[in-house]
Amino acid sequence: AVVSTQSTGMPVQKQTRAGQRTRFKAFVAIGDFDGHIGLGVKCSKEVATAIRGAITLAKLSVIPVRRGYWGNKIGTPHTVPCKVTGKCGSVLVRLVPAPRGTGLVSAPVPKKLLSMAGFEDCYTCATGQTATLGNFAKATFAAISATYAYLTPDMWSATVFTNSPYQEYTDYLAKPFVKQPKKEVKY
């Protein structure tokens, strides 16, 4: 299986008495472009350590992705099965099914995650502070993970019907009721 990783990093600073302390925050997405995606976030003093840690966390957070159809069920599943949303911080990402051939109508951050997850066509809608890359990526990941959280009729298990008690014990219930005489109890 072809597994791809995509990473981005950004410096984050903490103001101390002696100046600033800079650390590097790495975001790593890992996917096989065929129904699996993982996202890892790690902060460290060095870029390489942050990326290495984020890759490990991304591998540990791999989830299955459910894909579906926009219209008729022709060919392989190509889009999200239904409208799903994910939220992180102020960022809310909504994924909407799209017809075959539309492509990924999205900003660069969700587009990367959606393509790694194996979606070919999808509309997206994002609200909030999407410039916050970490929250934007996490919200998209939450929306992708919500595809299996939605129970649709094709996932229902077969219902096994049992007889009602009236039907099951019909022979006993059909017998006429005979009142038993009371027995005297001697103490």
Short mmCIF file of N, CA and C in Angstrom, two decimals:
data_model
loop_
_atom_site.label_atom_id
_atom_site.label_comp_id
_atom_site.label_asym_id
_atom_site.label_seq_id
_atom_site.Cartn_x
_atom_site.Cartn_y
_atom_site.Cartn_z
N ALA A 1 0.84 -1.19 0.00
CA ALA A 1 0.00 0.00 0.00
C ALA A 1 0.88 1.24 0.00
N VAL A 2 0.47 2.22 -0.78
CA VAL A 2 1.21 3.47 -0.86
C VAL A 2 0.76 4.37 0.29
N VAL A 3 1.68 4.68 1.16
CA VAL A 3 1.37 5.55 2.29
C VAL A 3 2.17 6.83 2.13
N SER A 4 1.50 7.95 2.27
CA SER A 4 2.15 9.24 2.10
C SER A 4 2.03 10.06 3.37
N THR A 5 3.06 10.83 3.65
CA THR A 5 3.00 11.76 4.79
C THR A 5 3.18 13.17 4.27
N GLN A 6 2.47 14.09 4.89
CA GLN A 6 2.58 15.50 4.55
C GLN A 6 2.76 16.25 5.85
N SER A 7 3.79 17.06 5.95
CA SER A 7 4.02 17.76 7.21
C SER A 7 4.21 19.25 6.99
N THR A 8 3.76 20.01 7.96
CA THR A 8 4.00 21.45 7.99
C THR A 8 4.41 21.81 9.41
N GLY A 9 5.24 22.79 9.53
CA GLY A 9 5.70 23.21 10.86
C GLY A 9 5.59 24.71 11.02
N MET A 10 5.51 25.12 12.27
CA MET A 10 5.44 26.55 12.55
C MET A 10 6.08 26.82 13.89
N PRO A 11 6.81 27.93 14.00
CA PRO A 11 7.40 28.26 15.30
C PRO A 11 6.36 28.88 16.24
N VAL A 12 6.38 28.44 17.48
CA VAL A 12 5.52 29.03 18.50
C VAL A 12 6.42 29.60 19.60
N GLN A 13 6.08 30.77 20.09
CA GLN A 13 6.96 31.43 21.04
C GLN A 13 6.27 31.69 22.38
N LYS A 14 7.07 31.55 23.43
CA LYS A 14 6.59 31.88 24.77
C LYS A 14 7.48 33.00 25.30
N GLN A 15 6.86 34.04 25.79
CA GLN A 15 7.63 35.17 26.31
C GLN A 15 8.11 34.86 27.72
N THR A 16 9.42 34.89 27.91
CA THR A 16 9.99 34.66 29.24
C THR A 16 10.70 35.94 29.71
N ARG A 17 11.23 35.91 30.93
CA ARG A 17 11.93 37.07 31.49
C ARG A 17 13.18 37.39 30.68
N ALA A 18 13.79 36.34 30.13
CA ALA A 18 15.04 36.53 29.39
C ALA A 18 14.80 36.69 27.88
N GLY A 19 13.57 36.86 27.46
CA GLY A 19 13.29 36.99 26.02
C GLY A 19 12.21 36.00 25.58
N GLN A 20 12.39 35.46 24.39
CA GLN A 20 11.42 34.48 23.91
C GLN A 20 12.01 33.08 23.91
N ARG A 21 11.14 32.11 24.14
CA ARG A 21 11.56 30.72 23.98
C ARG A 21 10.80 30.17 22.78
N THR A 22 11.53 29.85 21.72
CA THR A 22 10.90 29.37 20.49
C THR A 22 10.88 27.86 20.46
N ARG A 23 9.70 27.31 20.17
CA ARG A 23 9.56 25.87 19.95
C ARG A 23 8.89 25.67 18.60
N PHE A 24 9.04 24.48 18.04
CA PHE A 24 8.50 24.21 16.71
C PHE A 24 7.36 23.21 16.81
N LYS A 25 6.24 23.60 16.24
CA LYS A 25 5.05 22.75 16.26
C LYS A 25 4.90 22.13 14.88
N ALA A 26 4.82 20.80 14.84
CA ALA A 26 4.72 20.10 13.56
C ALA A 26 3.35 19.42 13.45
N PHE A 27 2.74 19.55 12.27
CA PHE A 27 1.49 18.87 11.95
C PHE A 27 1.78 17.87 10.85
N VAL A 28 1.49 16.59 11.09
CA VAL A 28 1.77 15.56 10.09
C VAL A 28 0.49 14.80 9.79
N ALA A 29 0.16 14.71 8.50
CA ALA A 29 -0.98 13.89 8.05
C ALA A 29 -0.41 12.68 7.35
N ILE A 30 -0.98 11.53 7.63
CA ILE A 30 -0.52 10.29 7.01
C ILE A 30 -1.74 9.57 6.43
N GLY A 31 -1.64 9.12 5.19
CA GLY A 31 -2.78 8.47 4.55
C GLY A 31 -2.36 7.57 3.42
N ASP A 32 -3.25 6.65 3.05
CA ASP A 32 -2.96 5.71 1.95
C ASP A 32 -3.75 6.02 0.69
N PHE A 33 -4.47 7.14 0.66
CA PHE A 33 -5.29 7.55 -0.47
C PHE A 33 -6.39 6.54 -0.79
N ASP A 34 -6.69 5.66 0.17
CA ASP A 34 -7.70 4.61 -0.07
C ASP A 34 -8.46 4.26 1.20
N GLY A 35 -8.90 5.25 1.95
CA GLY A 35 -9.78 4.96 3.08
C GLY A 35 -9.16 4.98 4.45
N HIS A 36 -7.93 5.48 4.60
CA HIS A 36 -7.31 5.58 5.93
C HIS A 36 -6.57 6.91 6.04
N ILE A 37 -6.70 7.55 7.20
CA ILE A 37 -6.02 8.84 7.42
C ILE A 37 -5.67 8.99 8.90
N GLY A 38 -4.54 9.62 9.16
CA GLY A 38 -4.12 9.90 10.53
C GLY A 38 -3.55 11.30 10.62
N LEU A 39 -3.71 11.94 11.78
CA LEU A 39 -3.19 13.29 11.97
C LEU A 39 -2.44 13.35 13.29
N GLY A 40 -1.22 13.87 13.25
CA GLY A 40 -0.41 13.98 14.46
C GLY A 40 0.11 15.40 14.65
N VAL A 41 0.11 15.85 15.89
CA VAL A 41 0.61 17.20 16.22
C VAL A 41 1.62 17.06 17.35
N LYS A 42 2.81 17.66 17.17
CA LYS A 42 3.85 17.57 18.19
C LYS A 42 4.63 18.88 18.26
N CYS A 43 4.98 19.30 19.45
CA CYS A 43 5.74 20.52 19.67
C CYS A 43 7.08 20.15 20.31
N SER A 44 8.18 20.72 19.81
CA SER A 44 9.49 20.40 20.34
C SER A 44 10.46 21.56 20.10
N LYS A 45 11.61 21.49 20.77
CA LYS A 45 12.63 22.53 20.62
C LYS A 45 13.25 22.49 19.23
N GLU A 46 13.36 21.28 18.66
CA GLU A 46 13.97 21.12 17.34
C GLU A 46 12.93 20.67 16.33
N VAL A 47 13.12 21.10 15.07
CA VAL A 47 12.18 20.79 14.00
C VAL A 47 12.12 19.28 13.75
N ALA A 48 13.28 18.65 13.65
CA ALA A 48 13.34 17.22 13.34
C ALA A 48 12.65 16.38 14.41
N THR A 49 12.86 16.73 15.67
CA THR A 49 12.23 15.99 16.78
C THR A 49 10.72 16.17 16.74
N ALA A 50 10.27 17.37 16.42
CA ALA A 50 8.84 17.64 16.35
C ALA A 50 8.19 16.83 15.23
N ILE A 51 8.84 16.80 14.08
CA ILE A 51 8.30 16.05 12.93
C ILE A 51 8.28 14.56 13.23
N ARG A 52 9.37 14.06 13.83
CA ARG A 52 9.45 12.63 14.16
C ARG A 52 8.34 12.23 15.13
N GLY A 53 8.13 13.07 16.15
CA GLY A 53 7.07 12.80 17.13
C GLY A 53 5.68 12.88 16.52
N ALA A 54 5.48 13.85 15.62
CA ALA A 54 4.18 14.02 14.96
C ALA A 54 3.88 12.84 14.04
N ILE A 55 4.92 12.30 13.38
CA ILE A 55 4.73 11.12 12.51
C ILE A 55 4.26 9.94 13.35
N THR A 56 4.88 9.74 14.51
CA THR A 56 4.49 8.64 15.41
C THR A 56 3.04 8.81 15.86
N LEU A 57 2.67 10.03 16.25
CA LEU A 57 1.30 10.29 16.70
C LEU A 57 0.29 10.13 15.56
N ALA A 58 0.71 10.50 14.34
CA ALA A 58 -0.18 10.35 13.18
C ALA A 58 -0.44 8.87 12.89
N LYS A 59 0.61 8.06 13.01
CA LYS A 59 0.45 6.61 12.78
C LYS A 59 -0.45 5.98 13.83
N LEU A 60 -0.39 6.51 15.06
CA LEU A 60 -1.23 5.97 16.14
C LEU A 60 -2.68 6.40 16.03
N SER A 61 -2.92 7.50 15.29
CA SER A 61 -4.29 8.01 15.20
C SER A 61 -4.97 7.69 13.87
N VAL A 62 -4.48 6.68 13.16
CA VAL A 62 -5.07 6.32 11.86
C VAL A 62 -6.50 5.81 12.06
N ILE A 63 -7.42 6.34 11.26
CA ILE A 63 -8.83 5.96 11.35
C ILE A 63 -9.33 5.48 9.99
N PRO A 64 -10.38 4.63 9.96
CA PRO A 64 -10.98 4.27 8.67
C PRO A 64 -11.88 5.39 8.19
N VAL A 65 -11.98 5.54 6.89
CA VAL A 65 -12.80 6.59 6.29
C VAL A 65 -13.90 5.94 5.47
N ARG A 66 -15.13 6.39 5.70
CA ARG A 66 -16.25 5.85 4.94
C ARG A 66 -16.51 6.75 3.74
N ARG A 67 -16.56 6.15 2.57
CA ARG A 67 -16.85 6.90 1.36
C ARG A 67 -18.19 6.46 0.80
N GLY A 68 -18.80 7.32 0.01
CA GLY A 68 -20.12 7.02 -0.52
C GLY A 68 -20.29 7.58 -1.92
N TYR A 69 -21.56 7.71 -2.31
CA TYR A 69 -21.90 8.18 -3.65
C TYR A 69 -22.71 9.46 -3.56
N TRP A 70 -22.70 10.22 -4.67
CA TRP A 70 -23.49 11.43 -4.73
C TRP A 70 -24.87 11.12 -5.28
N GLY A 71 -24.94 10.35 -6.34
CA GLY A 71 -26.22 10.01 -6.97
C GLY A 71 -26.39 8.50 -7.02
N ASN A 72 -26.39 7.97 -8.23
CA ASN A 72 -26.53 6.52 -8.40
C ASN A 72 -25.26 5.81 -7.96
N LYS A 73 -25.44 4.60 -7.48
CA LYS A 73 -24.29 3.81 -7.01
C LYS A 73 -23.61 3.13 -8.20
N ILE A 74 -22.89 3.92 -8.97
CA ILE A 74 -22.18 3.41 -10.15
C ILE A 74 -20.69 3.55 -9.88
N GLY A 75 -19.94 2.48 -10.10
CA GLY A 75 -18.49 2.53 -9.89
C GLY A 75 -18.14 2.44 -8.41
N THR A 76 -16.96 2.94 -8.10
CA THR A 76 -16.48 2.89 -6.71
C THR A 76 -16.95 4.13 -5.95
N PRO A 77 -17.06 4.04 -4.61
CA PRO A 77 -17.43 5.23 -3.83
C PRO A 77 -16.39 6.34 -4.02
N HIS A 78 -16.85 7.58 -4.17
CA HIS A 78 -15.94 8.66 -4.54
C HIS A 78 -16.06 9.90 -3.66
N THR A 79 -17.10 10.01 -2.84
CA THR A 79 -17.31 11.23 -2.06
C THR A 79 -17.73 10.87 -0.64
N VAL A 80 -18.06 11.87 0.17
CA VAL A 80 -18.54 11.59 1.53
C VAL A 80 -19.94 10.99 1.44
N PRO A 81 -20.30 10.06 2.35
CA PRO A 81 -21.61 9.41 2.25
C PRO A 81 -22.78 10.33 2.57
N CYS A 82 -22.54 11.36 3.38
CA CYS A 82 -23.58 12.32 3.76
C CYS A 82 -22.89 13.60 4.24
N LYS A 83 -23.67 14.63 4.53
CA LYS A 83 -23.08 15.87 5.03
C LYS A 83 -22.57 15.64 6.45
N VAL A 84 -21.31 15.94 6.69
CA VAL A 84 -20.72 15.77 8.02
C VAL A 84 -19.98 17.04 8.42
N THR A 85 -19.89 17.28 9.72
CA THR A 85 -19.17 18.45 10.22
C THR A 85 -18.18 18.05 11.29
N GLY A 86 -17.14 18.86 11.42
CA GLY A 86 -16.14 18.68 12.46
C GLY A 86 -15.77 20.04 13.01
N LYS A 87 -15.46 20.09 14.28
CA LYS A 87 -15.17 21.38 14.90
C LYS A 87 -13.94 21.27 15.78
N CYS A 88 -13.12 22.30 15.76
CA CYS A 88 -11.98 22.42 16.66
C CYS A 88 -11.73 23.90 16.89
N GLY A 89 -11.80 24.33 18.13
CA GLY A 89 -11.68 25.76 18.43
C GLY A 89 -12.85 26.50 17.81
N SER A 90 -12.58 27.55 17.06
CA SER A 90 -13.65 28.29 16.40
C SER A 90 -13.91 27.78 14.99
N VAL A 91 -13.02 26.90 14.51
CA VAL A 91 -13.13 26.43 13.13
C VAL A 91 -14.15 25.30 13.01
N LEU A 92 -15.10 25.48 12.11
CA LEU A 92 -16.10 24.45 11.83
C LEU A 92 -15.99 24.09 10.35
N VAL A 93 -15.76 22.82 10.06
CA VAL A 93 -15.61 22.36 8.68
C VAL A 93 -16.78 21.45 8.35
N ARG A 94 -17.42 21.72 7.22
CA ARG A 94 -18.56 20.91 6.78
C ARG A 94 -18.20 20.27 5.45
N LEU A 95 -18.35 18.96 5.35
CA LEU A 95 -18.08 18.25 4.10
C LEU A 95 -19.41 17.85 3.48
N VAL A 96 -19.57 18.18 2.20
CA VAL A 96 -20.82 17.94 1.48
C VAL A 96 -20.53 17.05 0.29
N PRO A 97 -21.37 16.01 0.06
CA PRO A 97 -21.15 15.15 -1.11
C PRO A 97 -21.19 15.94 -2.42
N ALA A 98 -20.38 15.54 -3.39
CA ALA A 98 -20.31 16.22 -4.68
C ALA A 98 -20.41 15.20 -5.81
N PRO A 99 -20.94 15.62 -6.97
CA PRO A 99 -21.03 14.69 -8.10
C PRO A 99 -19.66 14.28 -8.61
N ARG A 100 -19.62 13.12 -9.26
CA ARG A 100 -18.36 12.60 -9.79
C ARG A 100 -17.76 13.58 -10.81
N GLY A 101 -16.48 13.84 -10.70
CA GLY A 101 -15.79 14.74 -11.61
C GLY A 101 -15.66 16.16 -11.08
N THR A 102 -16.26 16.44 -9.93
CA THR A 102 -16.19 17.79 -9.36
C THR A 102 -14.79 18.10 -8.83
N GLY A 103 -14.17 17.10 -8.22
CA GLY A 103 -12.87 17.31 -7.57
C GLY A 103 -13.07 17.79 -6.15
N LEU A 104 -12.02 18.15 -5.47
CA LEU A 104 -12.09 18.62 -4.09
C LEU A 104 -12.16 20.15 -4.09
N VAL A 105 -13.36 20.66 -3.82
CA VAL A 105 -13.56 22.11 -3.77
C VAL A 105 -13.26 22.53 -2.34
N SER A 106 -12.03 22.97 -2.12
CA SER A 106 -11.58 23.18 -0.75
C SER A 106 -10.36 24.08 -0.67
N ALA A 107 -10.08 24.54 0.54
CA ALA A 107 -8.84 25.28 0.81
C ALA A 107 -7.68 24.26 0.81
N PRO A 108 -6.44 24.74 0.70
CA PRO A 108 -5.30 23.80 0.61
C PRO A 108 -5.17 22.83 1.78
N VAL A 109 -5.46 23.26 3.02
CA VAL A 109 -5.28 22.39 4.19
C VAL A 109 -6.25 21.20 4.16
N PRO A 110 -7.58 21.42 4.05
CA PRO A 110 -8.48 20.27 3.98
C PRO A 110 -8.32 19.45 2.71
N LYS A 111 -7.92 20.11 1.61
CA LYS A 111 -7.76 19.39 0.34
C LYS A 111 -6.71 18.29 0.47
N LYS A 112 -5.61 18.60 1.17
CA LYS A 112 -4.55 17.63 1.38
C LYS A 112 -5.06 16.44 2.18
N LEU A 113 -5.79 16.73 3.27
CA LEU A 113 -6.33 15.66 4.12
C LEU A 113 -7.38 14.83 3.38
N LEU A 114 -8.26 15.48 2.64
CA LEU A 114 -9.31 14.77 1.91
C LEU A 114 -8.73 13.86 0.83
N SER A 115 -7.72 14.36 0.11
CA SER A 115 -7.11 13.53 -0.93
C SER A 115 -6.37 12.34 -0.33
N MET A 116 -5.71 12.56 0.81
CA MET A 116 -5.01 11.45 1.49
C MET A 116 -6.00 10.41 2.02
N ALA A 117 -7.20 10.87 2.38
CA ALA A 117 -8.22 9.95 2.89
C ALA A 117 -8.84 9.13 1.77
N GLY A 118 -8.70 9.58 0.53
CA GLY A 118 -9.22 8.81 -0.60
C GLY A 118 -10.47 9.40 -1.23
N PHE A 119 -10.83 10.62 -0.85
CA PHE A 119 -11.99 11.27 -1.48
C PHE A 119 -11.55 11.86 -2.81
N GLU A 120 -12.39 11.69 -3.83
CA GLU A 120 -12.10 12.26 -5.14
C GLU A 120 -12.91 13.54 -5.37
N ASP A 121 -14.15 13.55 -4.86
CA ASP A 121 -15.05 14.69 -5.06
C ASP A 121 -15.67 15.08 -3.72
N CYS A 122 -15.64 16.37 -3.41
CA CYS A 122 -16.23 16.83 -2.15
C CYS A 122 -16.30 18.35 -2.13
N TYR A 123 -17.46 18.86 -1.70
CA TYR A 123 -17.57 20.29 -1.45
C TYR A 123 -17.25 20.52 0.02
N THR A 124 -16.65 21.66 0.35
CA THR A 124 -16.38 21.97 1.75
C THR A 124 -16.89 23.37 2.07
N CYS A 125 -17.18 23.56 3.35
CA CYS A 125 -17.61 24.87 3.83
C CYS A 125 -16.94 25.05 5.19
N ALA A 126 -16.21 26.14 5.36
CA ALA A 126 -15.50 26.36 6.62
C ALA A 126 -15.84 27.72 7.19
N THR A 127 -16.04 27.75 8.51
CA THR A 127 -16.27 29.02 9.19
C THR A 127 -15.31 29.11 10.37
N GLY A 128 -15.09 30.32 10.86
CA GLY A 128 -14.18 30.51 11.99
C GLY A 128 -12.82 30.99 11.53
N GLN A 129 -11.87 30.96 12.44
CA GLN A 129 -10.51 31.44 12.16
C GLN A 129 -9.72 30.34 11.48
N THR A 130 -9.93 30.19 10.16
CA THR A 130 -9.29 29.10 9.41
C THR A 130 -7.80 29.35 9.19
N ALA A 131 -7.32 30.55 9.49
CA ALA A 131 -5.88 30.83 9.39
C ALA A 131 -5.10 30.06 10.46
N THR A 132 -5.80 29.64 11.53
CA THR A 132 -5.17 28.80 12.54
C THR A 132 -5.07 27.40 11.97
N LEU A 133 -3.90 27.09 11.39
CA LEU A 133 -3.70 25.86 10.65
C LEU A 133 -4.02 24.61 11.46
N GLY A 134 -3.58 24.60 12.72
CA GLY A 134 -3.80 23.42 13.56
C GLY A 134 -5.27 23.10 13.76
N ASN A 135 -6.07 24.12 14.08
CA ASN A 135 -7.50 23.91 14.29
C ASN A 135 -8.22 23.56 12.99
N PHE A 136 -7.76 24.15 11.88
CA PHE A 136 -8.36 23.87 10.58
C PHE A 136 -8.14 22.39 10.22
N ALA A 137 -6.91 21.91 10.44
CA ALA A 137 -6.59 20.50 10.14
C ALA A 137 -7.35 19.56 11.07
N LYS A 138 -7.40 19.90 12.36
CA LYS A 138 -8.10 19.05 13.33
C LYS A 138 -9.60 19.00 13.08
N ALA A 139 -10.19 20.13 12.68
CA ALA A 139 -11.62 20.18 12.38
C ALA A 139 -11.94 19.32 11.16
N THR A 140 -11.07 19.37 10.15
CA THR A 140 -11.24 18.54 8.95
C THR A 140 -11.12 17.06 9.31
N PHE A 141 -10.14 16.74 10.15
CA PHE A 141 -9.95 15.36 10.59
C PHE A 141 -11.17 14.87 11.37
N ALA A 142 -11.73 15.74 12.21
CA ALA A 142 -12.93 15.38 12.98
C ALA A 142 -14.11 15.13 12.06
N ALA A 143 -14.23 15.94 10.99
CA ALA A 143 -15.32 15.75 10.03
C ALA A 143 -15.15 14.43 9.27
N ILE A 144 -13.91 14.12 8.89
CA ILE A 144 -13.64 12.87 8.18
C ILE A 144 -13.95 11.67 9.07
N SER A 145 -13.58 11.77 10.36
CA SER A 145 -13.83 10.66 11.28
C SER A 145 -15.33 10.49 11.56
N ALA A 146 -16.11 11.56 11.35
CA ALA A 146 -17.56 11.49 11.58
C ALA A 146 -18.29 10.71 10.49
N THR A 147 -17.60 10.35 9.39
CA THR A 147 -18.26 9.61 8.31
C THR A 147 -18.74 8.24 8.78
N TYR A 148 -18.00 7.61 9.68
CA TYR A 148 -18.43 6.31 10.21
C TYR A 148 -19.31 6.45 11.44
N ALA A 149 -19.42 7.66 11.99
CA ALA A 149 -20.26 7.87 13.17
C ALA A 149 -21.73 7.98 12.79
N TYR A 150 -22.01 8.18 11.50
CA TYR A 150 -23.38 8.39 11.04
C TYR A 150 -23.96 7.06 10.58
N LEU A 151 -25.02 6.62 11.24
CA LEU A 151 -25.64 5.33 10.92
C LEU A 151 -26.69 5.50 9.83
N THR A 152 -26.47 4.85 8.70
CA THR A 152 -27.41 4.92 7.58
C THR A 152 -28.08 3.56 7.40
N PRO A 153 -29.23 3.52 6.72
CA PRO A 153 -29.97 2.26 6.58
C PRO A 153 -29.16 1.10 6.01
N ASP A 154 -28.20 1.37 5.13
CA ASP A 154 -27.41 0.27 4.57
C ASP A 154 -26.49 -0.38 5.61
N MET A 155 -26.31 0.27 6.78
CA MET A 155 -25.50 -0.30 7.84
C MET A 155 -26.34 -1.00 8.91
N TRP A 156 -27.67 -0.98 8.76
CA TRP A 156 -28.53 -1.63 9.74
C TRP A 156 -28.32 -3.13 9.70
N SER A 157 -28.36 -3.77 10.87
CA SER A 157 -28.26 -5.22 10.89
C SER A 157 -29.64 -5.80 10.61
N ALA A 158 -29.67 -7.04 10.11
CA ALA A 158 -30.94 -7.69 9.77
C ALA A 158 -31.74 -7.92 11.05
N THR A 159 -33.02 -7.59 11.00
CA THR A 159 -33.88 -7.74 12.16
C THR A 159 -34.44 -9.16 12.21
N VAL A 160 -34.24 -9.83 13.32
CA VAL A 160 -34.78 -11.18 13.51
C VAL A 160 -36.03 -11.04 14.37
N PHE A 161 -37.17 -11.30 13.75
CA PHE A 161 -38.43 -11.16 14.47
C PHE A 161 -38.74 -12.42 15.26
N THR A 162 -39.20 -12.26 16.48
CA THR A 162 -39.62 -13.40 17.31
C THR A 162 -41.13 -13.30 17.51
N ASN A 163 -41.72 -14.44 17.85
CA ASN A 163 -43.16 -14.46 18.08
C ASN A 163 -43.50 -13.67 19.34
N SER A 164 -44.67 -13.05 19.32
CA SER A 164 -45.14 -12.36 20.51
C SER A 164 -45.53 -13.41 21.55
N PRO A 165 -45.55 -13.06 22.83
CA PRO A 165 -45.94 -14.04 23.86
C PRO A 165 -47.32 -14.64 23.61
N TYR A 166 -48.26 -13.87 23.07
CA TYR A 166 -49.60 -14.39 22.77
C TYR A 166 -49.53 -15.48 21.71
N GLN A 167 -48.66 -15.30 20.72
CA GLN A 167 -48.53 -16.28 19.66
C GLN A 167 -47.73 -17.50 20.12
N GLU A 168 -46.72 -17.25 20.94
CA GLU A 168 -45.85 -18.33 21.40
C GLU A 168 -46.56 -19.29 22.34
N TYR A 169 -47.39 -18.74 23.23
CA TYR A 169 -48.09 -19.57 24.23
C TYR A 169 -49.57 -19.69 23.93
N THR A 170 -49.92 -19.70 22.64
CA THR A 170 -51.33 -19.75 22.24
C THR A 170 -52.03 -21.03 22.70
N ASP A 171 -51.32 -22.16 22.69
CA ASP A 171 -51.93 -23.44 23.13
C ASP A 171 -52.32 -23.37 24.60
N TYR A 172 -51.45 -22.83 25.42
CA TYR A 172 -51.72 -22.72 26.85
C TYR A 172 -52.86 -21.73 27.11
N LEU A 173 -52.84 -20.63 26.38
CA LEU A 173 -53.86 -19.61 26.58
C LEU A 173 -55.23 -20.04 26.07
N ALA A 174 -55.27 -20.99 25.11
CA ALA A 174 -56.55 -21.45 24.54
C ALA A 174 -57.30 -22.37 25.51
N LYS A 175 -56.58 -23.00 26.45
CA LYS A 175 -57.23 -23.90 27.41
C LYS A 175 -58.15 -23.09 28.34
N PRO A 176 -59.31 -23.68 28.68
CA PRO A 176 -60.19 -22.95 29.61
C PRO A 176 -59.56 -22.91 31.00
N PHE A 177 -59.78 -21.82 31.68
CA PHE A 177 -59.20 -21.63 33.01
C PHE A 177 -60.06 -22.35 34.04
N VAL A 178 -59.47 -23.26 34.79
CA VAL A 178 -60.17 -23.99 35.84
C VAL A 178 -59.61 -23.51 37.17
N LYS A 179 -60.52 -23.02 38.01
CA LYS A 179 -60.09 -22.49 39.29
C LYS A 179 -59.80 -23.65 40.24
N GLN A 180 -58.63 -23.66 40.81
CA GLN A 180 -58.23 -24.72 41.73
C GLN A 180 -58.82 -24.44 43.11
N PRO A 181 -59.32 -25.49 43.77
CA PRO A 181 -59.84 -25.27 45.13
C PRO A 181 -58.70 -24.93 46.07
N LYS A 182 -59.02 -24.08 47.07
CA LYS A 182 -57.98 -23.67 48.03
C LYS A 182 -57.71 -24.80 48.99
N LYS A 183 -56.44 -24.99 49.26
CA LYS A 183 -56.05 -26.01 50.24
C LYS A 183 -55.92 -25.36 51.58
N GLU A 184 -56.44 -26.05 52.60
CA GLU A 184 -56.33 -25.50 53.94
C GLU A 184 -54.93 -25.74 54.47
N VAL A 185 -54.42 -24.72 55.09
CA VAL A 185 -53.08 -24.83 55.68
C VAL A 185 -53.26 -24.90 57.18
N LYS A 186 -52.74 -25.98 57.76
CA LYS A 186 -52.81 -26.17 59.21
C LYS A 186 -51.50 -25.78 59.83
N TYR A 187 -51.62 -24.98 60.92
CA TYR A 187 -50.41 -24.52 61.62
C TYR A 187 -50.13 -25.38 62.82
#
